[in-house]
PDB file of C-alpha atoms and ligand atoms in Angstrom:
ATOM      1  CA  UNK A 132      -2.940   4.966  -9.270  1.00  0.00           C
ATOM      2  CA  UNK A 133      -1.991   1.677  -7.665  1.00  0.00           C
ATOM      3  CA  UNK A 134      -4.382   0.736  -4.852  1.00  0.00           C
ATOM      4  CA  UNK A 135      -3.772  -2.921  -4.139  1.00  0.00           C
ATOM      5  CA  UNK A 136      -0.834  -4.763  -2.696  1.00  0.00           C
ATOM      6  CA  UNK A 137      -0.447  -8.530  -2.852  1.00  0.00           C
ATOM      7  CA  UNK A 138       1.467 -10.340  -0.123  1.00  0.00           C
ATOM      8  CA  UNK A 139       2.406 -13.923  -0.985  1.00  0.00           C
ATOM      9  CA  UNK A 140       2.503 -15.429   2.509  1.00  0.00           C
ATOM     10  CA  UNK A 141       1.897 -19.130   2.125  1.00  0.00           C
ATOM     11  CA  UNK A 142       5.506 -20.358   2.347  1.00  0.00           C
ATOM     12  CA  UNK A 143       6.842 -22.559   5.118  1.00  0.00           C
ATOM     13  CA  UNK A 144       9.832 -20.518   6.323  1.00  0.00           C
ATOM     14  CA  UNK A 145      11.920 -23.652   6.739  1.00  0.00           C
ATOM     15  CA  UNK A 146      15.110 -21.686   7.338  1.00  0.00           C
ATOM     16  CA  UNK A 147      13.664 -20.576  10.665  1.00  0.00           C
ATOM     17  CA  UNK A 148      12.520 -23.932  11.977  1.00  0.00           C
ATOM     18  CA  UNK A 149      11.636 -24.698  14.700  1.00  0.00           C
ATOM     19  CA  UNK A 150      10.381 -21.095  15.233  1.00  0.00           C
ATOM     20  CA  UNK A 151       8.160 -21.379  12.160  1.00  0.00           C
ATOM     21  CA  UNK A 152       6.754 -24.823  12.925  1.00  0.00           C
ATOM     22  CA  UNK A 153       3.434 -23.404  14.068  1.00  0.00           C
ATOM     23  CA  UNK A 154       3.999 -19.663  13.598  1.00  0.00           C
ATOM     24  CA  UNK A 155       3.884 -18.049  10.137  1.00  0.00           C
ATOM     25  CA  UNK A 156       7.314 -16.723   9.127  1.00  0.00           C
ATOM     26  CA  UNK A 157       5.634 -13.417   8.226  1.00  0.00           C
ATOM     27  CA  UNK A 158       4.825 -12.996  11.945  1.00  0.00           C
ATOM     28  CA  UNK A 159       8.470 -13.181  13.059  1.00  0.00           C
ATOM     29  CA  UNK A 160       9.087  -9.951  14.968  1.00  0.00           C
ATOM     30  CA  UNK A 161      11.836  -7.511  14.114  1.00  0.00           C
ATOM     31  CA  UNK A 162      12.167  -5.887  17.552  1.00  0.00           C
ATOM     32  CA  UNK A 163       8.457  -5.668  18.449  1.00  0.00           C
ATOM     33  CA  UNK A 164       6.692  -5.645  15.097  1.00  0.00           C
ATOM     34  CA  UNK A 165       5.989  -8.590  12.786  1.00  0.00           C
ATOM     35  CA  UNK A 166       7.659  -8.568   9.393  1.00  0.00           C
ATOM     36  CA  UNK A 167       4.397  -8.378   7.483  1.00  0.00           C
ATOM     37  CA  UNK A 168       3.371  -5.229   9.352  1.00  0.00           C
ATOM     38  CA  UNK A 169       6.484  -3.456   8.070  1.00  0.00           C
ATOM     39  CA  UNK A 170       5.430  -4.445   4.557  1.00  0.00           C
ATOM     40  CA  UNK A 171       1.892  -3.170   5.099  1.00  0.00           C
ATOM     41  CA  UNK A 172       3.230   0.141   6.453  1.00  0.00           C
ATOM     42  CA  UNK A 173       5.428   0.482   3.379  1.00  0.00           C
ATOM     43  CA  UNK A 174       2.413  -0.133   1.120  1.00  0.00           C
ATOM     44  CA  UNK A 175       0.299   2.429   2.994  1.00  0.00           C
ATOM     45  CA  UNK A 176       3.115   4.932   2.750  1.00  0.00           C
ATOM     46  CA  UNK A 177       3.083   4.378  -1.017  1.00  0.00           C
ATOM     47  CA  UNK A 178      -0.611   5.363  -1.056  1.00  0.00           C
ATOM     48  CA  UNK A 179      -2.084   1.832  -1.261  1.00  0.00           C
ATOM     49  CA  UNK A 180      -5.080   0.936   0.857  1.00  0.00           C
ATOM     50  CA  UNK A 181      -6.080  -2.591  -0.081  1.00  0.00           C
ATOM     51  CA  UNK A 182      -3.912  -5.414   1.249  1.00  0.00           C
ATOM     52  CA  UNK A 183      -4.505  -8.762  -0.448  1.00  0.00           C
ATOM     53  CA  UNK A 184      -2.822 -11.593   1.387  1.00  0.00           C
ATOM     54  CA  UNK A 185      -2.254 -15.045  -0.085  1.00  0.00           C
ATOM     55  CA  UNK A 186      -2.091 -17.385   2.885  1.00  0.00           C
ATOM     56  CA  UNK A 187      -1.849 -21.111   3.395  1.00  0.00           C
ATOM     57  CA  UNK A 188      -2.550 -23.684   6.067  1.00  0.00           C
ATOM     58  CA  UNK A 189      -1.616 -22.632   9.600  1.00  0.00           C
ATOM     59  CA  UNK A 190      -1.490 -18.916   8.852  1.00  0.00           C
ATOM     60  CA  UNK A 191      -4.416 -17.772  11.004  1.00  0.00           C
ATOM     61  CA  UNK A 192      -2.133 -15.559  13.101  1.00  0.00           C
ATOM     62  CA  UNK A 193      -1.777 -13.171  10.144  1.00  0.00           C
ATOM     63  CA  UNK A 194      -5.550 -12.715   9.896  1.00  0.00           C
ATOM     64  CA  UNK A 195      -5.850 -12.235  13.633  1.00  0.00           C
ATOM     65  CA  UNK A 196      -3.058  -9.675  13.638  1.00  0.00           C
ATOM     66  CA  UNK A 197      -4.992  -7.356  11.326  1.00  0.00           C
ATOM     67  CA  UNK A 198      -8.225  -7.708  13.295  1.00  0.00           C
ATOM     68  CA  UNK A 199      -9.389  -6.406  16.662  1.00  0.00           C
ATOM     69  CA  UNK A 200      -8.517  -8.343  19.804  1.00  0.00           C
ATOM     70  CA  UNK A 201     -11.321  -7.259  22.116  1.00  0.00           C
ATOM     71  CA  UNK A 202     -10.133  -9.136  25.171  1.00  0.00           C
ATOM     72  CA  UNK A 203      -6.618  -7.692  25.003  1.00  0.00           C
ATOM     73  CA  UNK A 204      -7.862  -4.187  24.232  1.00  0.00           C
ATOM     74  CA  UNK A 205     -10.258  -4.345  27.169  1.00  0.00           C
ATOM     75  CA  UNK A 206      -7.502  -5.538  29.499  1.00  0.00           C
ATOM     76  CA  UNK A 207      -5.044  -2.767  28.688  1.00  0.00           C
ATOM     77  CA  UNK A 208      -7.546   0.038  28.142  1.00  0.00           C
ATOM     78  CA  UNK A 209      -6.485   3.171  30.023  1.00  0.00           C
ATOM     79  CA  UNK A 210      -3.014   1.810  30.895  1.00  0.00           C
ATOM     80  CA  UNK A 211       0.260   3.017  29.380  1.00  0.00           C
ATOM     81  CA  UNK A 212       0.458  -0.269  27.450  1.00  0.00           C
ATOM     82  CA  UNK A 213      -2.211   1.010  25.076  1.00  0.00           C
ATOM     83  CA  UNK A 214       0.516   3.031  23.384  1.00  0.00           C
ATOM     84  CA  UNK A 215       1.972  -0.217  22.063  1.00  0.00           C
ATOM     85  CA  UNK A 216      -1.092  -0.749  19.903  1.00  0.00           C
ATOM     86  CA  UNK A 217      -1.036   2.680  18.251  1.00  0.00           C
ATOM     87  CA  UNK A 218       0.860   1.605  15.132  1.00  0.00           C
ATOM     88  CA  UNK A 219      -1.231  -1.464  14.397  1.00  0.00           C
ATOM     89  CA  UNK A 220      -4.451   0.482  14.979  1.00  0.00           C
ATOM     90  CA  UNK A 221      -3.265   3.122  12.499  1.00  0.00           C
ATOM     91  CA  UNK A 222      -2.489   0.425   9.975  1.00  0.00           C
ATOM     92  CA  UNK A 223      -5.917  -1.174  10.424  1.00  0.00           C
ATOM     93  CA  UNK A 224      -7.660   2.198  10.048  1.00  0.00           C
ATOM     94  CA  UNK A 225      -5.885   2.985   6.831  1.00  0.00           C
ATOM     95  CA  UNK A 226      -6.317  -0.239   4.882  1.00  0.00           C
ATOM     96  CA  UNK A 227      -8.620  -3.168   4.212  1.00  0.00           C
ATOM     97  CA  UNK A 228      -7.374  -6.736   4.420  1.00  0.00           C
ATOM     98  CA  UNK A 229      -8.573  -9.609   2.272  1.00  0.00           C
ATOM     99  CA  UNK A 230      -7.276 -13.150   2.250  1.00  0.00           C
ATOM    100  CA  UNK A 231      -7.199 -16.084  -0.111  1.00  0.00           C
ATOM    101  CA  UNK A 232      -5.622 -19.480   0.426  1.00  0.00           C
ATOM    102  CA  UNK A 233      -3.048 -21.082  -1.802  1.00  0.00           C
ATOM    103  CA  UNK A 234      -3.700 -24.801  -1.559  1.00  0.00           C
ATOM    104  CA  UNK A 235      -0.437 -26.019  -3.034  1.00  0.00           C
ATOM    105  CA  UNK A 236       2.999 -24.374  -3.004  1.00  0.00           C
ATOM    106  CA  UNK A 237       3.866 -24.213  -6.675  1.00  0.00           C
ATOM    107  CA  UNK A 238       6.126 -21.177  -6.648  1.00  0.00           C
ATOM    108  CA  UNK A 239       5.935 -17.399  -6.448  1.00  0.00           C
ATOM    109  CA  UNK A 240       4.303 -17.092  -9.873  1.00  0.00           C
ATOM    110  CA  UNK A 241       1.567 -19.481  -8.777  1.00  0.00           C
ATOM    111  CA  UNK A 242       1.087 -17.589  -5.487  1.00  0.00           C
ATOM    112  CA  UNK A 243       0.615 -14.349  -7.433  1.00  0.00           C
ATOM    113  CA  UNK A 244      -1.842 -16.047  -9.789  1.00  0.00           C
ATOM    114  CA  UNK A 245      -3.784 -17.290  -6.752  1.00  0.00           C
ATOM    115  CA  UNK A 246      -4.287 -13.629  -5.762  1.00  0.00           C
ATOM    116  CA  UNK A 247      -5.937 -12.782  -9.091  1.00  0.00           C
ATOM    117  CA  UNK A 248      -9.481 -12.949  -7.665  1.00  0.00           C
ATOM    118  CA  UNK A 249      -8.534 -10.300  -5.102  1.00  0.00           C
ATOM    119  CA  UNK A 250      -6.736  -8.033  -7.578  1.00  0.00           C
ATOM    120  CA  UNK A 251      -8.980  -8.070 -10.654  1.00  0.00           C
ATOM    121  CA  UNK A 252      -8.016  -6.129 -13.744  1.00  0.00           C
ATOM    122  CA  UNK A 253      -5.735  -3.393 -12.426  1.00  0.00           C
ATOM    123  CA  UNK A 254      -2.032  -2.821 -11.863  1.00  0.00           C
ATOM    124  CA  UNK A 255      -0.903  -3.868  -8.392  1.00  0.00           C
ATOM    125  CA  UNK A 256       2.107  -4.105  -6.137  1.00  0.00           C
ATOM    126  CA  UNK A 257       3.687  -7.230  -4.667  1.00  0.00           C
ATOM    127  CA  UNK A 258       5.631  -7.235  -1.411  1.00  0.00           C
ATOM    128  CA  UNK A 259       7.594 -10.238  -0.170  1.00  0.00           C
ATOM    129  CA  UNK A 260       7.518  -9.524   3.545  1.00  0.00           C
ATOM    130  CA  UNK A 261      10.764 -11.310   4.313  1.00  0.00           C
ATOM    131  CA  UNK A 262      12.624  -8.660   2.330  1.00  0.00           C
ATOM    132  CA  UNK A 263      12.473  -5.802   4.835  1.00  0.00           C
ATOM    133  CA  UNK A 264      13.132  -2.469   3.145  1.00  0.00           C
ATOM    134  CA  UNK A 265      13.822   0.714   5.039  1.00  0.00           C
ATOM    135  CA  UNK A 266      14.165   4.246   3.811  1.00  0.00           C
ATOM    136  CA  UNK A 267      13.078   6.976   6.225  1.00  0.00           C
ATOM    137  CA  UNK A 268      12.621   9.548   3.423  1.00  0.00           C
ATOM    138  CA  UNK A 269      10.578   7.564   0.912  1.00  0.00           C
ATOM    139  CA  UNK A 270       9.794   3.869   1.136  1.00  0.00           C
ATOM    140  CA  UNK A 271      10.899   1.611  -1.715  1.00  0.00           C
ATOM    141  CA  UNK A 272       7.342   0.931  -2.907  1.00  0.00           C
ATOM    142  CA  UNK A 273       6.569   4.670  -2.890  1.00  0.00           C
ATOM    143  CA  UNK A 274       9.612   5.216  -5.120  1.00  0.00           C
ATOM    144  CA  UNK A 275       8.313   2.518  -7.483  1.00  0.00           C
ATOM    145  CA  UNK A 276       4.729   3.844  -7.475  1.00  0.00           C
ATOM    146  CA  UNK A 277       6.062   7.240  -8.577  1.00  0.00           C
ATOM    147  CA  UNK A 278       7.897   5.525 -11.451  1.00  0.00           C
ATOM    148  CA  UNK A 279       4.782   3.600 -12.430  1.00  0.00           C
ATOM    149  CA  UNK A 280       2.872   6.855 -12.856  1.00  0.00           C
ATOM    150  CA  UNK A 281       5.456   7.884 -15.406  1.00  0.00           C
ATOM    151  CA  UNK A 282       6.017   4.599 -17.286  1.00  0.00           C
ATOM    152  CA  UNK A 283       2.812   2.522 -16.804  1.00  0.00           C
ATOM    153  CA  UNK A 284       4.498  -0.846 -17.064  1.00  0.00           C
ATOM    154  CA  UNK A 285       5.701  -3.619 -14.751  1.00  0.00           C
ATOM    155  CA  UNK A 286       8.636  -2.673 -12.519  1.00  0.00           C
ATOM    156  CA  UNK A 287      10.946  -4.826 -10.385  1.00  0.00           C
ATOM    157  CA  UNK A 288      13.212  -3.482  -7.649  1.00  0.00           C
ATOM    158  CA  UNK A 289      16.852  -4.521  -7.990  1.00  0.00           C
ATOM    159  CA  UNK A 290      20.093  -4.195  -6.096  1.00  0.00           C
ATOM    160  CA  UNK A 291      23.657  -5.144  -6.876  1.00  0.00           C
ATOM    161  CA  UNK A 292      24.810  -8.382  -5.264  1.00  0.00           C
ATOM    162  CA  UNK A 293      28.202 -10.102  -5.179  1.00  0.00           C
ATOM    163  CA  UNK A 294      28.729 -12.404  -8.173  1.00  0.00           C
ATOM    164  CA  UNK A 295      28.801 -15.498  -5.972  1.00  0.00           C
ATOM    165  CA  UNK A 296      25.266 -14.771  -4.700  1.00  0.00           C
ATOM    166  CA  UNK A 297      23.412 -14.675  -8.016  1.00  0.00           C
ATOM    167  CA  UNK A 298      22.065 -18.198  -7.385  1.00  0.00           C
ATOM    168  CA  UNK A 299      19.844 -16.796  -4.612  1.00  0.00           C
ATOM    169  CA  UNK A 300      17.917 -14.302  -6.773  1.00  0.00           C
ATOM    170  CA  UNK A 301      16.202 -13.533 -10.027  1.00  0.00           C
ATOM    171  CA  UNK A 302      18.842 -11.643 -12.027  1.00  0.00           C
ATOM    172  CA  UNK A 303      18.105  -9.092 -14.755  1.00  0.00           C
ATOM    173  CA  UNK A 304      20.063  -7.428 -17.486  1.00  0.00           C
ATOM    174  CA  UNK A 305      19.087  -4.429 -19.564  1.00  0.00           C
ATOM    175  CA  UNK A 306      19.950  -1.056 -20.909  1.00  0.00           C
ATOM    176  CA  UNK A 307      20.054   1.836 -18.480  1.00  0.00           C
ATOM    177  CA  UNK A 308      17.519   4.340 -19.820  1.00  0.00           C
ATOM    178  CA  UNK A 309      17.785   6.830 -16.971  1.00  0.00           C
ATOM    179  CA  UNK A 310      19.598   7.066 -13.645  1.00  0.00           C
ATOM    180  CA  UNK A 311      18.939   3.787 -11.797  1.00  0.00           C
ATOM    181  CA  UNK A 312      16.283   2.640 -14.316  1.00  0.00           C
ATOM    182  CA  UNK A 313      16.879  -0.245 -16.738  1.00  0.00           C
ATOM    183  CA  UNK A 314      14.746  -1.577 -19.557  1.00  0.00           C
ATOM    184  CA  UNK A 315      14.891  -5.332 -18.978  1.00  0.00           C
ATOM    185  CA  UNK A 316      16.034  -7.521 -21.883  1.00  0.00           C
ATOM    186  CA  UNK A 317      16.901 -10.670 -19.956  1.00  0.00           C
ATOM    187  CA  UNK A 318      15.933 -12.213 -16.655  1.00  0.00           C
ATOM    188  CA  UNK A 319      16.967 -15.552 -15.159  1.00  0.00           C
ATOM    189  CA  UNK A 320      15.805 -17.164 -11.938  1.00  0.00           C
ATOM    190  CA  UNK A 321      18.696 -18.024  -9.621  1.00  0.00           C
ATOM    191  CA  UNK A 322      21.480 -18.490 -12.210  1.00  0.00           C
ATOM    192  CA  UNK A 323      24.941 -19.788 -11.341  1.00  0.00           C
ATOM    193  CA  UNK A 324      27.523 -16.988 -11.490  1.00  0.00           C
ATOM    194  CA  UNK A 325      28.804 -18.199 -14.902  1.00  0.00           C
ATOM    195  CA  UNK A 326      25.334 -17.977 -16.432  1.00  0.00           C
ATOM    196  CA  UNK A 327      24.308 -14.772 -14.721  1.00  0.00           C
ATOM    197  CA  UNK A 328      23.605 -11.898 -17.140  1.00  0.00           C
ATOM    198  CA  UNK A 329      24.656  -9.286 -14.530  1.00  0.00           C
ATOM    199  CA  UNK A 330      24.825  -8.787 -10.775  1.00  0.00           C
ATOM    200  CA  UNK A 331      21.494  -6.911 -10.561  1.00  0.00           C
ATOM    201  CA  UNK A 332      19.244  -8.995  -8.322  1.00  0.00           C
ATOM    202  CA  UNK A 333      15.484  -8.698  -7.973  1.00  0.00           C
ATOM    203  CA  UNK A 334      14.360  -8.065  -4.411  1.00  0.00           C
ATOM    204  CA  UNK A 335      10.864  -8.603  -3.080  1.00  0.00           C
ATOM    205  CA  UNK A 336       9.118  -5.519  -4.491  1.00  0.00           C
ATOM    206  CA  UNK A 337       7.208  -5.585  -7.772  1.00  0.00           C
ATOM    207  CA  UNK A 338       4.620  -3.512  -9.568  1.00  0.00           C
ATOM    208  CA  UNK A 339       2.791  -5.656 -12.089  1.00  0.00           C
ATOM    209  CA  UNK A 340       0.316  -4.841 -14.820  1.00  0.00           C
ATOM    210  CA  UNK A 341      -2.696  -7.211 -14.846  1.00  0.00           C
ATOM    211  CA  UNK A 342      -1.816  -8.876 -18.164  1.00  0.00           C
ATOM    212  CA  UNK A 343       0.772 -10.746 -16.086  1.00  0.00           C
ATOM    213  CA  UNK A 344      -1.962 -13.154 -14.893  1.00  0.00           C
ATOM    214  CA  UNK A 345      -2.587 -14.501 -18.391  1.00  0.00           C
ATOM    215  CA  UNK A 346       1.156 -14.814 -18.920  1.00  0.00           C
ATOM    216  CA  UNK A 347       1.604 -16.741 -15.644  1.00  0.00           C
ATOM    217  CA  UNK A 348      -1.221 -19.091 -16.656  1.00  0.00           C
ATOM    218  CA  UNK A 349       0.830 -19.992 -19.707  1.00  0.00           C
ATOM    219  CA  UNK A 350       4.170 -20.218 -17.920  1.00  0.00           C
ATOM    220  CA  UNK A 351       5.615 -23.700 -17.515  1.00  0.00           C
ATOM    221  CA  UNK A 352       7.326 -24.669 -14.262  1.00  0.00           C
ATOM    222  CA  UNK A 353      10.935 -23.440 -14.286  1.00  0.00           C
ATOM    223  CA  UNK A 354      13.727 -23.430 -11.699  1.00  0.00           C
ATOM    224  CA  UNK A 355      13.058 -25.949  -8.932  1.00  0.00           C
ATOM    225  CA  UNK A 356       9.954 -27.211 -10.777  1.00  0.00           C
ATOM    226  CA  UNK A 357       8.080 -24.073  -9.653  1.00  0.00           C
ATOM    227  CA  UNK A 358       6.091 -21.502 -11.615  1.00  0.00           C
ATOM    228  CA  UNK A 359       8.412 -18.530 -11.489  1.00  0.00           C
ATOM    229  CA  UNK A 360       7.310 -14.893 -11.693  1.00  0.00           C
ATOM    230  CA  UNK A 361      10.754 -14.208 -13.177  1.00  0.00           C
ATOM    231  CA  UNK A 362       9.945 -16.377 -16.229  1.00  0.00           C
ATOM    232  CA  UNK A 363       6.555 -14.686 -16.688  1.00  0.00           C
ATOM    233  CA  UNK A 364       8.155 -11.243 -16.417  1.00  0.00           C
ATOM    234  CA  UNK A 365      10.730 -12.148 -19.052  1.00  0.00           C
ATOM    235  CA  UNK A 366       7.906 -12.942 -21.462  1.00  0.00           C
ATOM    236  CA  UNK A 367       6.263  -9.647 -20.590  1.00  0.00           C
ATOM    237  CA  UNK A 368       9.582  -7.860 -21.192  1.00  0.00           C
ATOM    238  CA  UNK A 369       9.966  -9.518 -24.615  1.00  0.00           C
ATOM    239  CA  UNK A 370       6.475  -8.596 -25.787  1.00  0.00           C
ATOM    240  CA  UNK A 371       6.054  -5.268 -23.997  1.00  0.00           C
ATOM    241  CA  UNK A 372       8.136  -3.518 -21.390  1.00  0.00           C
ATOM    242  CA  UNK A 373       9.462  -4.306 -17.927  1.00  0.00           C
ATOM    243  CA  UNK A 374      11.642  -1.905 -15.986  1.00  0.00           C
ATOM    244  CA  UNK A 375      14.136  -2.646 -13.239  1.00  0.00           C
ATOM    245  CA  UNK A 376      14.717   0.056 -10.666  1.00  0.00           C
ATOM    246  CA  UNK A 377      17.799   0.297  -8.477  1.00  0.00           C
ATOM    247  CA  UNK A 378      16.066   1.574  -5.370  1.00  0.00           C
ATOM    248  CA  UNK A 379      17.299   3.888  -2.627  1.00  0.00           C
ATOM    249  CA  UNK A 380      17.373   2.450   0.871  1.00  0.00           C
ATOM    250  CA  UNK A 381      18.426  -0.583   2.869  1.00  0.00           C
ATOM    251  CA  UNK A 382      17.112  -4.060   2.233  1.00  0.00           C
ATOM    252  CA  UNK A 383      17.475  -6.905   4.695  1.00  0.00           C
ATOM    253  CA  UNK A 384      16.986 -10.528   3.716  1.00  0.00           C
ATOM    254  CA  UNK A 385      14.929 -11.602   6.705  1.00  0.00           C
ATOM    255  CA  UNK A 386      14.495 -15.017   5.127  1.00  0.00           C
ATOM    256  CA  UNK A 387      18.028 -15.757   6.349  1.00  0.00           C
ATOM    257  CA  UNK A 388      19.163 -15.799   9.950  1.00  0.00           C
ATOM    258  CA  UNK A 389      22.034 -13.347   9.250  1.00  0.00           C
ATOM    259  CA  UNK A 390      19.778 -10.847   7.444  1.00  0.00           C
ATOM    260  CA  UNK A 391      17.161 -11.122  10.163  1.00  0.00           C
ATOM    261  CA  UNK A 392      19.710 -10.325  12.876  1.00  0.00           C
ATOM    262  CA  UNK A 393      21.068  -7.395  10.832  1.00  0.00           C
ATOM    263  CA  UNK A 394      17.517  -6.043  10.394  1.00  0.00           C
ATOM    264  CA  UNK A 395      16.869  -6.402  14.101  1.00  0.00           C
ATOM    265  CA  UNK A 396      20.047  -4.512  15.014  1.00  0.00           C
ATOM    266  CA  UNK A 397      19.369  -1.810  12.428  1.00  0.00           C
ATOM    267  CA  UNK A 398      15.762  -1.285  13.500  1.00  0.00           C
ATOM    268  CA  UNK A 399      16.667  -1.297  17.170  1.00  0.00           C
ATOM    269  CA  UNK A 400      19.420   1.323  16.726  1.00  0.00           C
ATOM    270  CA  UNK A 401      17.776   3.501  14.100  1.00  0.00           C
ATOM    271  CA  UNK A 402      14.077   3.301  14.766  1.00  0.00           C
ATOM    272  CA  UNK A 403      13.278   1.927  18.186  1.00  0.00           C
ATOM    273  CA  UNK A 404      15.907   3.725  20.250  1.00  0.00           C
ATOM    274  CA  UNK A 405      15.380   7.024  18.457  1.00  0.00           C
ATOM    275  CA  UNK A 406      11.635   7.037  18.956  1.00  0.00           C
ATOM    276  CA  UNK A 407      10.851   9.473  21.739  1.00  0.00           C
ATOM    277  CA  UNK A 408       8.496   7.108  23.499  1.00  0.00           C
ATOM    278  CA  UNK A 409      10.820   4.118  23.021  1.00  0.00           C
ATOM    279  CA  UNK A 410       7.831   1.861  22.578  1.00  0.00           C
ATOM    280  CA  UNK A 411       7.124   2.224  18.915  1.00  0.00           C
ATOM    281  CA  UNK A 412       9.115   1.276  15.871  1.00  0.00           C
ATOM    282  CA  UNK A 413       7.062   3.541  13.689  1.00  0.00           C
ATOM    283  CA  UNK A 414       9.291   4.827  10.956  1.00  0.00           C
ATOM    284  CA  UNK A 415       6.654   6.855   9.186  1.00  0.00           C
ATOM    285  CA  UNK A 416       6.145  10.441  10.216  1.00  0.00           C
ATOM    286  CA  UNK A 417       2.672  10.555   8.657  1.00  0.00           C
ATOM    287  CA  UNK A 418       1.461   8.131  11.310  1.00  0.00           C
ATOM    288  CA  UNK A 419       3.089  10.081  14.105  1.00  0.00           C
ATOM    289  CA  UNK A 420       1.553  13.363  12.995  1.00  0.00           C
ATOM    290  CA  UNK A 421      -1.860  11.721  13.144  1.00  0.00           C
ATOM    291  CA  UNK A 422      -1.537  10.917  16.829  1.00  0.00           C
TER     292      UNK A 422
HETATM  293  C1  G1P B 241      11.965 -14.894  -4.919  1.00  0.00           C
HETATM  294  C2  G1P B 241      12.061 -14.697  -6.430  1.00  0.00           C
HETATM  295  C3  G1P B 241      13.440 -14.192  -6.825  1.00  0.00           C
HETATM  296  C4  G1P B 241      13.766 -12.933  -6.063  1.00  0.00           C
HETATM  297  C5  G1P B 241      13.602 -13.171  -4.526  1.00  0.00           C
HETATM  298  C6  G1P B 241      13.743 -11.872  -3.760  1.00  0.00           C
HETATM  299  O1  G1P B 241      12.827 -15.954  -4.556  1.00  0.00           O
HETATM  300  O2  G1P B 241      11.753 -15.927  -7.077  1.00  0.00           O
HETATM  301  O3  G1P B 241      13.472 -13.938  -8.204  1.00  0.00           O
HETATM  302  O4  G1P B 241      15.075 -12.518  -6.358  1.00  0.00           O
HETATM  303  O5  G1P B 241      12.319 -13.714  -4.231  1.00  0.00           O
HETATM  304  O6  G1P B 241      13.726 -12.093  -2.377  1.00  0.00           O
HETATM  305  P1  G1P B 241      12.761 -16.688  -3.106  1.00  0.00           P
HETATM  306  O7  G1P B 241      13.632 -15.869  -2.203  1.00  0.00           O
HETATM  307  O8  G1P B 241      11.325 -16.686  -2.692  1.00  0.00           O
HETATM  308  O9  G1P B 241      13.307 -18.052  -3.346  1.00  0.00           O
END
């Protein structure tokens, strides 16, 4: 069973400046809920209960968000505004939150390695909160956790992208071994279309076996001079096995303005407006049943 989920959350979010000058990009709201809370809900829905967050300078708001705010709670106690805190209280009841700081931004691989002390020697999930994934039936991480039970190896989530967008993603190639499941034989970080081995792009959901830490330690800086998880995963694929899973659901690139607006419109129409109380975005029936 996978219990822990790592959230690399130390990046600057430069594409959203000036909004992200003093506010962490992970706290950008989609309707009325911060991006990282969607990620945490997805992890809880997948059965995980330990959230390990890799933060950086100026990211205190994330820690505060997953802690009590006595003054606020006291102020709104007994009013109809209390309803607005139901989702975040549920989230806080169902998981623990631990934090570690990444002192230097040396890439996603380095951020994951920084989380090693929080993860230890067990398989774990990674969520990049600015990829917002929605599937009302079964969240993307829950789909991947089910696959992990069967295959017991690292898994990356992929989706097809237009050829001229391969330079934005890690791209995989491999043999399809089952419906929507590929055994990875190549993986390149942000290739130009001519060098791209396919149009299957990695999105921000991973399940990693703990041997990945040792591999990252021995991974030289790659694309952009950064330590890339894609390069480490390729080595893992060559010596063992890495799967790529074409997931079911919608994914929004909330690291871009266009994707963020699309996510906002989608969540407003499909989650917020349809919720009977119109105050909660909660997409997960398990939470609602608990109320
Ligand atoms: C990272 C990964 C990339 C992956 C992407 C998904 O890139 O390095 O392989 O495709 O996340 O969002 P970033 O978007 O952080 O540059």
